[in-house]
PDB file of C-alpha atoms in Angstrom:
ATOM      1  CA  TYR A   1      16.953  13.346  14.720  1.00 50.00           C
ATOM      2  CA  PHE A   2      15.671  13.144  11.179  1.00 63.00           C
ATOM      3  CA  GLY A   3      12.814  15.613  11.140  1.00 73.00           C
ATOM      4  CA  GLU A   4       9.228  16.060  12.160  1.00 85.00           C
ATOM      5  CA  VAL A   5       6.113  15.072  10.243  1.00 87.00           C
ATOM      6  CA  PHE A   6       2.863  17.000  10.313  1.00 89.00           C
ATOM      7  CA  ALA A   7      -0.478  16.579   8.574  1.00 90.00           C
ATOM      8  CA  GLY A   8      -1.680  19.539   6.570  1.00 92.00           C
ATOM      9  CA  GLU A   9      -3.565  20.673   3.502  1.00 93.00           C
ATOM     10  CA  VAL A  10      -2.407  22.372   0.336  1.00 91.00           C
ATOM     11  CA  ILE A  11      -4.244  23.597  -2.729  1.00 91.00           C
ATOM     12  CA  LEU A  12      -2.390  22.184  -5.702  1.00 87.00           C
ATOM     13  CA  GLU A  13      -2.053  24.051  -8.974  1.00 88.00           C
ATOM     14  CA  GLY A  14      -5.264  23.704 -10.976  1.00 90.00           C
ATOM     15  CA  ALA A  15      -7.229  22.292  -8.025  1.00 89.00           C
ATOM     16  CA  THR A  16     -10.142  23.953  -6.290  1.00 92.00           C
ATOM     17  CA  ALA A  17     -10.193  21.823  -3.155  1.00 93.00           C
ATOM     18  CA  PRO A  18      -7.350  21.290  -0.702  1.00 93.00           C
ATOM     19  CA  THR A  19      -5.349  18.050  -0.767  1.00 89.00           C
ATOM     20  CA  LYS A  20      -4.326  16.394   2.495  1.00 91.00           C
ATOM     21  CA  VAL A  21      -0.545  16.110   2.760  1.00 92.00           C
ATOM     22  CA  ALA A  22       2.157  14.923   5.102  1.00 90.00           C
ATOM     23  CA  ILE A  23       4.786  17.605   5.639  1.00 91.00           C
ATOM     24  CA  LYS A  24       8.183  16.299   6.647  1.00 90.00           C
ATOM     25  CA  GLN A  25      10.506  19.043   7.755  1.00 89.00           C
ATOM     26  CA  CYS A  26      13.855  19.421   9.391  1.00 84.00           C
ATOM     27  CA  GLN A  27      15.876  22.370  10.500  1.00 79.00           C
ATOM     28  CA  ALA A  28      19.442  22.372   9.252  1.00 73.00           C
ATOM     29  CA  GLU A  29      20.771  23.498  12.632  1.00 76.00           C
ATOM     30  CA  LYS A  30      19.390  20.332  14.274  1.00 75.00           C
ATOM     31  CA  LEU A  31      20.912  17.955  11.723  1.00 74.00           C
ATOM     32  CA  THR A  32      24.271  16.350  11.496  1.00 80.00           C
ATOM     33  CA  VAL A  33      25.930  16.503   8.095  1.00 79.00           C
ATOM     34  CA  SER A  34      25.055  12.825   7.620  1.00 83.00           C
ATOM     35  CA  SER A  35      21.372  13.363   8.517  1.00 81.00           C
ATOM     36  CA  CYS A  36      21.162  16.329   6.163  1.00 79.00           C
ATOM     37  CA  ARG A  37      22.545  14.183   3.340  1.00 83.00           C
ATOM     38  CA  ASP A  38      20.001  11.470   4.202  1.00 85.00           C
ATOM     39  CA  PHE A  39      17.142  13.989   4.064  1.00 84.00           C
ATOM     40  CA  VAL A  40      18.272  15.232   0.644  1.00 85.00           C
ATOM     41  CA  ALA A  41      18.750  11.633  -0.544  1.00 88.00           C
ATOM     42  CA  GLU A  42      15.202  10.791   0.572  1.00 87.00           C
ATOM     43  CA  ALA A  43      13.915  13.671  -1.542  1.00 87.00           C
ATOM     44  CA  GLU A  44      15.906  12.493  -4.574  1.00 91.00           C
ATOM     45  CA  ILE A  45      14.672   8.906  -4.232  1.00 90.00           C
ATOM     46  CA  ALA A  46      11.077  10.039  -3.690  1.00 88.00           C
ATOM     47  CA  LYS A  47      11.276  12.151  -6.870  1.00 89.00           C
ATOM     48  CA  LYS A  48      12.373   9.110  -8.854  1.00 89.00           C
ATOM     49  CA  ILE A  49       9.719   6.696  -7.568  1.00 87.00           C
ATOM     50  CA  SER A  50       6.714   9.021  -7.267  1.00 84.00           C
ATOM     51  CA  VAL A  51       3.929   7.906  -9.571  1.00 79.00           C
ATOM     52  CA  PRO A  52       0.595   9.738  -9.367  1.00 79.00           C
ATOM     53  CA  GLY A  53      -2.212   7.425  -8.298  1.00 77.00           C
ATOM     54  CA  HIS A  54       0.002   4.403  -7.558  1.00 79.00           C
ATOM     55  CA  ALA A  55      -1.663   2.277  -4.865  1.00 76.00           C
ATOM     56  CA  ASN A  56       1.578   1.256  -3.155  1.00 75.00           C
ATOM     57  CA  VAL A  57       3.783   4.335  -3.338  1.00 79.00           C
ATOM     58  CA  VAL A  58       3.248   7.572  -1.435  1.00 83.00           C
ATOM     59  CA  MET A  59       3.730  10.359  -3.950  1.00 87.00           C
ATOM     60  CA  LEU A  60       6.116  13.236  -3.348  1.00 90.00           C
ATOM     61  CA  ILE A  61       4.202  16.412  -4.189  1.00 91.00           C
ATOM     62  CA  LYS A  62       6.716  19.192  -3.577  1.00 90.00           C
ATOM     63  CA  THR A  63      10.103  19.907  -2.056  1.00 88.00           C
ATOM     64  CA  SER A  64      11.508  23.018  -0.442  1.00 87.00           C
ATOM     65  CA  MET A  65      15.203  22.436   0.087  1.00 81.00           C
ATOM     66  CA  ILE A  66      16.541  25.997  -0.132  1.00 83.00           C
ATOM     67  CA  SER A  67      14.931  27.626   2.881  1.00 80.00           C
ATOM     68  CA  ASP A  68      15.205  26.487   6.484  1.00 82.00           C
ATOM     69  CA  PRO A  69      13.411  24.392   7.557  1.00 85.00           C
ATOM     70  CA  MET A  70      13.706  22.097   4.546  1.00 87.00           C
ATOM     71  CA  ARG A  71      10.387  20.445   3.693  1.00 90.00           C
ATOM     72  CA  LEU A  72       9.058  17.477   1.748  1.00 91.00           C
ATOM     73  CA  LEU A  73       5.329  17.338   0.969  1.00 92.00           C
ATOM     74  CA  PHE A  74       3.937  13.867   0.385  1.00 91.00           C
ATOM     75  CA  GLU A  75       0.418  12.684  -0.267  1.00 89.00           C
ATOM     76  CA  LEU A  76      -1.052  11.809   3.112  1.00 88.00           C
ATOM     77  CA  ALA A  77      -1.180   8.130   3.996  1.00 80.00           C
ATOM     78  CA  ASP A  78      -4.092   8.468   6.367  1.00 75.00           C
ATOM     79  CA  GLN A  79      -3.680   5.092   8.053  1.00 72.00           C
ATOM     80  CA  GLY A  80      -0.920   6.485  10.273  1.00 70.00           C
ATOM     81  CA  ASN A  81       2.756   5.733  10.158  1.00 71.00           C
ATOM     82  CA  LEU A  82       4.019   2.540   8.567  1.00 73.00           C
ATOM     83  CA  ARG A  83       5.876   1.315  11.643  1.00 77.00           C
ATOM     84  CA  ASN A  84       2.775   1.409  13.847  1.00 79.00           C
ATOM     85  CA  TYR A  85       0.708  -0.298  11.144  1.00 76.00           C
ATOM     86  CA  LEU A  86       3.234  -3.118  10.737  1.00 79.00           C
ATOM     87  CA  VAL A  87       3.476  -3.659  14.488  1.00 82.00           C
ATOM     88  CA  SER A  88      -0.329  -3.791  14.786  1.00 83.00           C
ATOM     89  CA  GLN A  89      -0.553  -6.314  11.944  1.00 81.00           C
ATOM     90  CA  ARG A  90       2.131  -8.504  13.508  1.00 81.00           C
ATOM     91  CA  THR A  91       0.290  -8.426  16.844  1.00 77.00           C
ATOM     92  CA  ALA A  92      -3.045  -9.223  15.173  1.00 70.00           C
ATOM     93  CA  ARG A  93      -1.536 -12.172  13.287  1.00 68.00           C
ATOM     94  CA  LYS A  94       0.137 -13.485  16.435  1.00 68.00           C
ATOM     95  CA  ASP A  95      -3.172 -13.269  18.339  1.00 68.00           C
ATOM     96  CA  LEU A  96      -4.974 -15.062  15.490  1.00 61.00           C
ATOM     97  CA  ALA A  97      -2.354 -17.819  15.352  1.00 64.00           C
ATOM     98  CA  GLU A  98      -2.526 -18.347  19.121  1.00 69.00           C
ATOM     99  CA  SER A  99      -6.331 -18.508  19.066  1.00 71.00           C
ATOM    100  CA  GLN A 100      -6.267 -21.293  16.479  1.00 66.00           C
ATOM    101  CA  PHE A 101      -4.317 -23.667  18.729  1.00 59.00           C
TER     102      PHE A 101
END
């Protein structure tokens, strides 16, 4: 168990319209010590690599690590989760390769 991810909207400081976000949250009581450390480490790494407007990096918008559940708010990657996308691309490439022979 490493948390749940939900889609949502938040109005950022200085904005008038809501921004679509992915909200990753986990409840401390459901985590092992190792998983909790991993969640915190993910937040620290995301803080370091977040660049507004970068085409290849999902930006971390906000963290809430004090209250339970802990939450990470990321810009929403609206193409779905990366794993499903990669699997679909692999399948599409395999189908294309097979059709060429």
